[in-house]
Amino acid sequence: MSAWVLPDHIADVLPSEARHIEELRRQLLDTARSYGYELVMPPLLEHLESLLSGTGEALDLQTFKLVDQLSGRSMGLRADTTPQVARIDAHLLNRRGVARLCYCGPVLHTRPDRPHATREPLQFGAEIYGHAGIEADIESLRLALDCLQAAGVRDGAVVDLADARIVRALLADATQDAAVVARVHAALAAKDASELRAITQDFPAASREGLLALVQLFGDAKVLDEAQQALGKVPGVEHALDELRLLAKYQLDGARISFDLADLRGYAYYSGMRFGIYVPGAADALVRGGRYDEVGAVFGRNRPAVGFSLDVRELVGVLPARPLRAAIRAPWRDAAGLRAAIAALRAQGETVVCVLPGHDSEIDEFHCDRELTEQGGQWNVLPI
């Protein structure tokens, strides 16, 4: 095999795309900071038992595992950053009140989570710890939409809402068998009613009928009224539906609101409201988030938590390519005046490209629309 061939679903990022990704990373972090979120940088590598505590089988299967040559212990390369941030909130910050935390860094997946996806997403996320009220859910949704606006997604966003408590309530009296629950989740995600009938044939009638009803409960706000009629007598469901109604009343920057009460995609730690944000050009939800109040329990501090994440590399894929960055072309000379002029321009934030001898037309990533030219002993910037 050639030495330059990379593993499947792993790719180099070349200059124009890399610049776009880096600019987006800064915009997203700046947007989160404008809401009061503090940046954290968890490690890429952790002891396996810490990295996977309380996260479920899906994250376990997505995690690369290796042996630490120093300690002999099993370690993992993170496939998701949320459990790490929960650990930071629980053990390192240990604050009494609200903690708003954000991050942006690579994660690694053993397999792509959908066709044509990378196994090395650049995950940006923002999370609120310490507030159980719906205000935190609303803030998380608004921040997610503001991040997309800052990135350049102007129109066509659809916020799809669900709630993990609905399926949990329907399964509470039916089964606690993890394998059966996993099959139910898979059938609901695929909206496979025939498979769901086969799995639930021994379930109590209320649970079975409710789960089968979920397959059809997707669409606009009328879905919540239909769910109220079909599932309202199941303990806990009415409260979840009321919170979804309340979320739907908020004007989320012009985004269209829809519902899919059978949507269980993502990691198993979600405990309440869940959302996905769909935008034109993306094959699946570009942003996923929700409430995961139980994620910190394994670290000894069960705090309310809500947040979201997205892949910056995937986000770049749905945005128009950015034009080449404007730059100033300068000659390569060992002259004090020229060096001083270049240094002053760079200090002002300009890009100045010194053209090496014999390479006048080889600048690829930058569009040199101006030139540093000597006139009467002074160096001036003139348009090309």
Coordinates of C-alpha atoms in Angstrom, one line a residue:
M1 CA 0.0 0.0 0.0
S2 CA 1.2 3.5 -0.8
A3 CA 2.5 5.5 2.1
W4 CA 0.3 8.4 1.3
V5 CA -3.0 6.5 1.3
L6 CA -5.1 7.4 4.4
P7 CA -7.6 5.1 6.2
D8 CA -11.2 5.0 5.0
H9 CA -13.3 8.0 6.0
I10 CA -10.2 9.9 7.1
A11 CA -9.0 12.8 5.0
D12 CA -6.5 15.7 4.9
V13 CA -8.0 19.2 4.9
L14 CA -6.5 21.4 2.3
P15 CA -5.9 25.2 2.6
S16 CA -9.2 26.8 1.5
E17 CA -11.4 24.4 3.5
A18 CA -9.0 24.5 6.4
R19 CA -9.2 28.3 6.5
H20 CA -13.0 28.1 6.3
I21 CA -13.1 25.6 9.2
E22 CA -10.8 27.7 11.4
E23 CA -12.8 30.8 10.7
L24 CA -16.0 29.0 11.6
R25 CA -14.5 27.6 14.8
R26 CA -13.7 31.1 15.9
Q27 CA -17.1 32.4 15.0
L28 CA -18.9 29.6 16.9
L29 CA -16.7 30.0 20.0
D30 CA -17.2 33.8 19.9
T31 CA -21.0 33.3 19.6
A32 CA -21.0 31.0 22.6
R33 CA -18.8 33.4 24.6
S34 CA -21.3 36.2 23.8
Y35 CA -23.9 34.1 25.8
G36 CA -21.4 33.7 28.7
Y37 CA -20.1 30.3 27.9
E38 CA -16.6 29.4 29.1
L39 CA -14.2 27.5 26.9
V40 CA -12.8 24.1 28.2
M41 CA -10.4 21.8 26.4
P42 CA -10.8 18.1 27.5
P43 CA -8.1 15.7 26.5
L44 CA -8.4 13.5 23.4
L45 CA -7.3 10.4 25.4
E46 CA -8.7 9.2 28.7
H47 CA -9.0 6.0 30.8
L48 CA -11.7 3.9 29.2
E49 CA -13.8 3.6 32.4
S50 CA -14.0 7.3 32.8
L51 CA -14.6 8.0 29.1
L52 CA -17.5 5.6 28.8
S53 CA -19.1 5.9 32.2
G54 CA -22.9 6.0 31.8
T55 CA -22.9 6.6 28.1
G56 CA -24.4 3.4 26.7
E57 CA -23.5 0.9 24.1
A58 CA -23.6 3.2 21.1
L59 CA -20.7 5.3 22.3
D60 CA -18.8 2.3 23.4
L61 CA -18.9 0.9 19.9
Q62 CA -17.8 4.2 18.4
T63 CA -14.7 4.5 20.7
F64 CA -11.2 3.5 19.6
K65 CA -9.5 1.6 22.4
L66 CA -5.8 1.0 23.2
V67 CA -3.5 0.1 26.0
D68 CA -1.5 2.8 27.9
Q69 CA 2.2 1.8 27.7
L70 CA 2.9 3.6 30.9
S71 CA 0.2 2.1 33.2
G72 CA -1.1 -0.9 31.3
R73 CA -4.6 0.4 31.6
S74 CA -7.2 0.5 28.9
M75 CA -7.6 3.9 27.3
G76 CA -9.9 5.4 24.7
L77 CA -9.9 8.1 22.1
R78 CA -13.0 10.2 22.7
A79 CA -16.0 9.7 20.3
D80 CA -18.0 12.4 22.1
T81 CA -17.1 15.3 24.3
T82 CA -20.2 15.7 26.5
P83 CA -19.2 13.0 29.1
Q84 CA -15.8 14.7 29.5
V85 CA -17.5 18.1 30.1
A86 CA -19.8 16.5 32.6
R87 CA -16.7 15.2 34.4
I88 CA -15.2 18.6 34.4
D89 CA -18.3 20.2 35.8
A90 CA -18.7 17.5 38.5
H91 CA -15.1 17.2 39.7
L92 CA -12.9 20.1 38.6
L93 CA -15.3 23.1 38.7
N94 CA -17.7 21.8 41.3
R95 CA -19.8 25.0 41.2
R96 CA -23.0 25.4 43.1
G97 CA -24.8 27.4 40.5
V98 CA -25.1 27.5 36.8
A99 CA -22.0 26.6 34.7
R100 CA -22.0 27.4 31.0
L101 CA -19.3 25.5 29.1
C102 CA -18.3 25.2 25.4
Y103 CA -15.6 23.4 23.5
C104 CA -14.3 22.7 20.0
G105 CA -12.0 19.8 19.2
P106 CA -11.6 16.6 17.2
V107 CA -13.4 13.4 18.1
L108 CA -12.7 9.9 16.6
H109 CA -15.3 7.3 15.5
T110 CA -14.5 3.7 14.8
R111 CA -17.1 3.8 12.0
P112 CA -18.8 6.7 10.1
D113 CA -22.1 7.4 11.7
R114 CA -23.8 7.8 8.2
P115 CA -22.8 7.4 4.6
H116 CA -19.9 9.6 3.4
A117 CA -19.3 11.0 6.9
T118 CA -15.9 11.5 8.3
R119 CA -14.6 9.4 11.2
E120 CA -12.8 12.5 12.5
P121 CA -15.4 15.2 13.2
L122 CA -14.4 18.5 14.6
Q123 CA -17.0 18.7 17.3
F124 CA -18.3 22.1 18.6
G125 CA -20.6 22.1 21.6
A126 CA -22.2 24.2 24.3
E127 CA -23.7 23.0 27.5
I128 CA -25.5 24.4 30.6
Y129 CA -25.2 22.7 33.9
G130 CA -27.2 23.4 37.1
H131 CA -30.6 24.6 35.9
A132 CA -33.5 22.2 35.6
G133 CA -36.0 24.7 34.2
I134 CA -37.1 25.0 30.6
E135 CA -35.3 28.3 30.3
A136 CA -32.0 26.4 29.9
D137 CA -33.6 24.3 27.0
I138 CA -34.8 27.5 25.3
E139 CA -31.3 29.1 25.7
S140 CA -29.6 26.1 24.2
L141 CA -31.9 26.1 21.2
R142 CA -31.5 29.8 20.6
L143 CA -27.7 29.6 20.9
A144 CA -27.6 26.7 18.4
L145 CA -29.6 28.7 15.9
D146 CA -27.5 31.8 16.5
C147 CA -24.4 29.7 15.9
L148 CA -25.8 28.6 12.5
Q149 CA -26.7 32.2 11.7
A150 CA -23.1 33.3 12.5
A151 CA -21.8 30.6 10.3
G152 CA -23.9 31.8 7.4
V153 CA -27.0 29.5 7.5
R154 CA -29.6 32.2 6.9
D155 CA -32.8 30.5 5.8
G156 CA -34.5 27.1 5.8
A157 CA -33.6 25.8 9.3
V158 CA -36.0 23.3 10.8
V159 CA -36.0 22.5 14.5
D160 CA -37.3 19.0 15.0
L161 CA -38.3 18.3 18.7
A162 CA -38.8 15.1 20.6
D163 CA -38.6 14.0 24.2
A164 CA -36.8 10.9 25.5
R165 CA -39.2 10.6 28.5
I166 CA -42.1 9.6 26.2
V167 CA -40.5 6.3 25.1
R168 CA -39.1 5.7 28.6
A169 CA -42.6 6.0 30.0
L170 CA -44.1 3.6 27.4
L171 CA -41.3 1.0 28.2
A172 CA -41.5 1.4 32.0
D173 CA -44.1 -1.3 32.5
A174 CA -43.1 -3.4 29.5
T175 CA -39.4 -4.4 29.7
Q176 CA -36.1 -3.6 31.2
D177 CA -34.2 -6.0 29.0
A178 CA -31.4 -3.9 27.4
A179 CA -31.4 -5.9 24.2
V180 CA -35.2 -5.6 23.7
V181 CA -35.1 -1.9 24.5
A182 CA -32.3 -1.5 21.8
R183 CA -34.5 -3.3 19.3
V184 CA -37.5 -1.1 20.1
H185 CA -35.3 2.0 19.7
A186 CA -34.0 0.8 16.3
A187 CA -37.5 0.0 15.1
L188 CA -38.8 3.4 16.1
A189 CA -35.9 5.2 14.5
A190 CA -36.6 3.3 11.2
K191 CA -40.4 3.8 11.7
D192 CA -40.7 0.0 11.1
A193 CA -44.2 -0.8 12.4
S194 CA -44.1 -4.4 11.4
E195 CA -40.8 -5.0 13.3
L196 CA -42.2 -3.1 16.3
R197 CA -45.4 -5.3 16.4
A198 CA -43.2 -8.4 16.4
I199 CA -41.0 -7.1 19.3
T200 CA -43.9 -5.9 21.4
Q201 CA -46.3 -8.7 21.0
D202 CA -45.9 -9.7 24.7
F203 CA -45.9 -6.1 26.0
P204 CA -48.9 -4.7 28.0
A205 CA -51.6 -3.4 25.7
A206 CA -51.1 0.3 26.6
S207 CA -47.3 0.1 26.0
R208 CA -47.6 -1.7 22.8
E209 CA -50.3 0.5 21.3
G210 CA -48.5 3.6 22.5
L211 CA -45.2 2.6 20.8
L212 CA -47.0 1.7 17.6
A213 CA -48.7 5.1 17.7
L214 CA -45.3 6.8 17.9
V215 CA -44.4 5.6 14.5
Q216 CA -47.0 8.0 13.0
L217 CA -46.5 10.9 15.4
F218 CA -44.4 13.2 13.4
G219 CA -45.2 16.6 11.7
D220 CA -46.4 20.0 12.8
A221 CA -47.8 21.1 16.2
K222 CA -51.0 19.0 15.6
V223 CA -48.9 16.0 16.4
L224 CA -48.9 17.0 20.1
D225 CA -52.7 17.0 20.2
E226 CA -52.7 13.6 18.5
A227 CA -50.1 12.3 21.1
Q228 CA -52.2 13.7 23.9
Q229 CA -55.2 11.5 22.7
A230 CA -53.1 8.4 22.1
L231 CA -50.6 8.6 25.0
G232 CA -52.0 11.0 27.5
K233 CA -53.0 8.4 30.1
V234 CA -49.4 7.0 30.3
P235 CA -47.8 8.5 33.5
G236 CA -45.2 11.2 32.6
V237 CA -46.1 11.7 29.0
E238 CA -48.5 14.6 29.5
H239 CA -45.8 16.7 31.3
A240 CA -43.3 16.0 28.4
L241 CA -45.9 17.0 25.8
D242 CA -46.7 20.2 27.8
E243 CA -43.0 21.2 27.7
L244 CA -42.8 20.5 24.0
R245 CA -45.8 22.8 23.5
L246 CA -44.1 25.5 25.5
L247 CA -40.9 25.2 23.5
A248 CA -42.9 25.4 20.3
K249 CA -44.4 28.8 21.4
Y250 CA -41.1 30.5 21.4
Q251 CA -40.1 32.3 18.2
L252 CA -36.7 30.7 17.5
D253 CA -35.3 33.2 15.0
G254 CA -37.7 32.3 12.2
A255 CA -36.9 28.6 12.3
R256 CA -39.7 26.2 11.4
I257 CA -40.7 23.8 14.2
S258 CA -41.6 20.2 13.7
F259 CA -42.0 17.1 15.9
D260 CA -40.9 13.5 15.6
L261 CA -41.8 11.8 18.9
A262 CA -40.2 8.5 17.8
D263 CA -36.8 10.1 17.2
L264 CA -34.2 8.4 19.5
R265 CA -31.1 8.9 17.4
G266 CA -27.9 9.9 19.2
Y267 CA -26.4 8.8 22.4
A268 CA -28.3 7.0 25.2
Y269 CA -27.6 9.7 27.9
Y270 CA -30.5 12.0 26.8
S271 CA -33.2 12.2 29.5
G272 CA -35.7 14.8 28.3
M273 CA -36.2 17.2 25.5
R274 CA -34.2 16.4 22.4
F275 CA -33.8 18.4 19.2
G276 CA -32.2 18.2 15.8
I277 CA -31.7 21.1 13.4
Y278 CA -32.0 20.4 9.7
V279 CA -30.7 22.8 7.1
P280 CA -30.7 22.8 3.3
G281 CA -27.9 20.7 1.9
A282 CA -27.4 18.5 4.9
A283 CA -28.3 14.8 4.6
D284 CA -29.2 14.5 8.3
A285 CA -29.6 16.8 11.3
L286 CA -26.7 19.2 11.3
V287 CA -27.1 20.0 15.0
R288 CA -28.2 17.5 17.7
G289 CA -28.8 18.3 21.4
G290 CA -31.2 18.1 24.3
R291 CA -31.4 17.5 28.0
Y292 CA -29.2 14.9 29.7
D293 CA -29.7 15.4 33.4
E294 CA -28.3 12.0 34.3
V295 CA -24.9 12.3 32.5
G296 CA -23.0 13.5 35.6
A297 CA -24.4 10.9 38.0
V298 CA -21.6 8.4 37.3
F299 CA -19.1 11.1 38.4
G300 CA -20.9 11.5 41.7
R301 CA -22.8 14.7 40.9
N302 CA -26.2 14.4 39.2
R303 CA -26.8 17.9 37.9
P304 CA -29.4 19.2 35.4
A305 CA -27.7 19.6 32.0
V306 CA -28.7 20.6 28.5
G307 CA -26.7 21.3 25.4
F308 CA -25.9 20.6 21.8
S309 CA -23.1 19.8 19.4
L310 CA -22.3 19.9 15.7
D311 CA -19.5 18.9 13.4
V312 CA -17.7 22.0 12.0
R313 CA -16.4 20.0 9.1
E314 CA -19.9 19.0 8.1
L315 CA -21.1 22.5 8.6
V316 CA -18.5 23.7 6.0
G317 CA -20.0 21.2 3.6
V318 CA -23.4 22.9 3.5
L319 CA -22.0 26.5 3.1
P320 CA -20.8 28.2 0.0
A321 CA -17.0 28.1 -0.5
R322 CA -15.4 31.3 0.8
P323 CA -13.5 33.5 -1.7
L324 CA -9.8 33.6 -1.6
R325 CA -8.6 35.9 1.1
A326 CA -7.5 39.4 0.0
A327 CA -3.7 39.9 0.4
I328 CA -1.0 42.4 -0.4
R329 CA 1.9 41.3 -2.6
A330 CA 5.4 42.5 -1.7
P331 CA 8.8 42.0 -3.3
W332 CA 11.5 40.0 -1.5
R333 CA 14.2 42.4 -0.7
D334 CA 16.6 42.9 2.2
A335 CA 15.7 46.5 2.8
A336 CA 15.0 48.0 6.2
G337 CA 12.2 50.3 4.9
L338 CA 10.4 47.4 3.2
R339 CA 10.7 45.2 6.3
A340 CA 9.2 48.0 8.4
A341 CA 6.4 48.6 6.0
I342 CA 5.5 44.8 5.9
A343 CA 5.6 44.5 9.7
A344 CA 3.3 47.6 10.1
L345 CA 0.8 46.1 7.6
R346 CA 0.8 42.7 9.3
A347 CA 0.3 44.4 12.7
Q348 CA -2.8 46.0 11.3
G349 CA -4.2 42.5 10.4
E350 CA -3.3 42.5 6.7
T351 CA -1.9 39.5 4.9
V352 CA 1.3 40.3 3.2
V353 CA 2.8 37.7 0.9
C354 CA 6.5 38.2 0.0
V355 CA 7.0 36.8 -3.5
L356 CA 10.2 34.7 -3.6
P357 CA 12.4 35.2 -6.7
G358 CA 11.2 33.4 -9.7
H359 CA 7.8 32.6 -8.3
D360 CA 5.7 35.6 -9.2
S361 CA 2.5 33.7 -10.1
E362 CA 2.4 30.9 -7.6
I363 CA 0.1 32.2 -4.8
D364 CA -2.9 29.9 -4.5
E365 CA -4.9 30.6 -1.3
F366 CA -4.6 34.4 -1.3
H367 CA -5.9 36.8 -3.9
C368 CA -3.4 39.6 -4.1
D369 CA -5.5 42.6 -5.1
R370 CA -2.9 45.1 -3.8
E371 CA 0.9 45.5 -4.1
L372 CA 3.5 47.1 -1.9
T373 CA 5.4 49.4 -4.2
E374 CA 8.3 51.8 -3.6
Q375 CA 7.7 55.4 -4.7
G376 CA 10.2 58.1 -4.0
G377 CA 11.8 56.2 -1.2
Q378 CA 8.4 55.4 0.5
W379 CA 6.6 52.1 0.4
N380 CA 2.9 52.4 -0.5
V381 CA 0.1 50.0 -1.0
L382 CA -1.4 50.3 -4.5
P383 CA -4.2 48.4 -6.2
I384 CA -3.2 45.8 -8.8

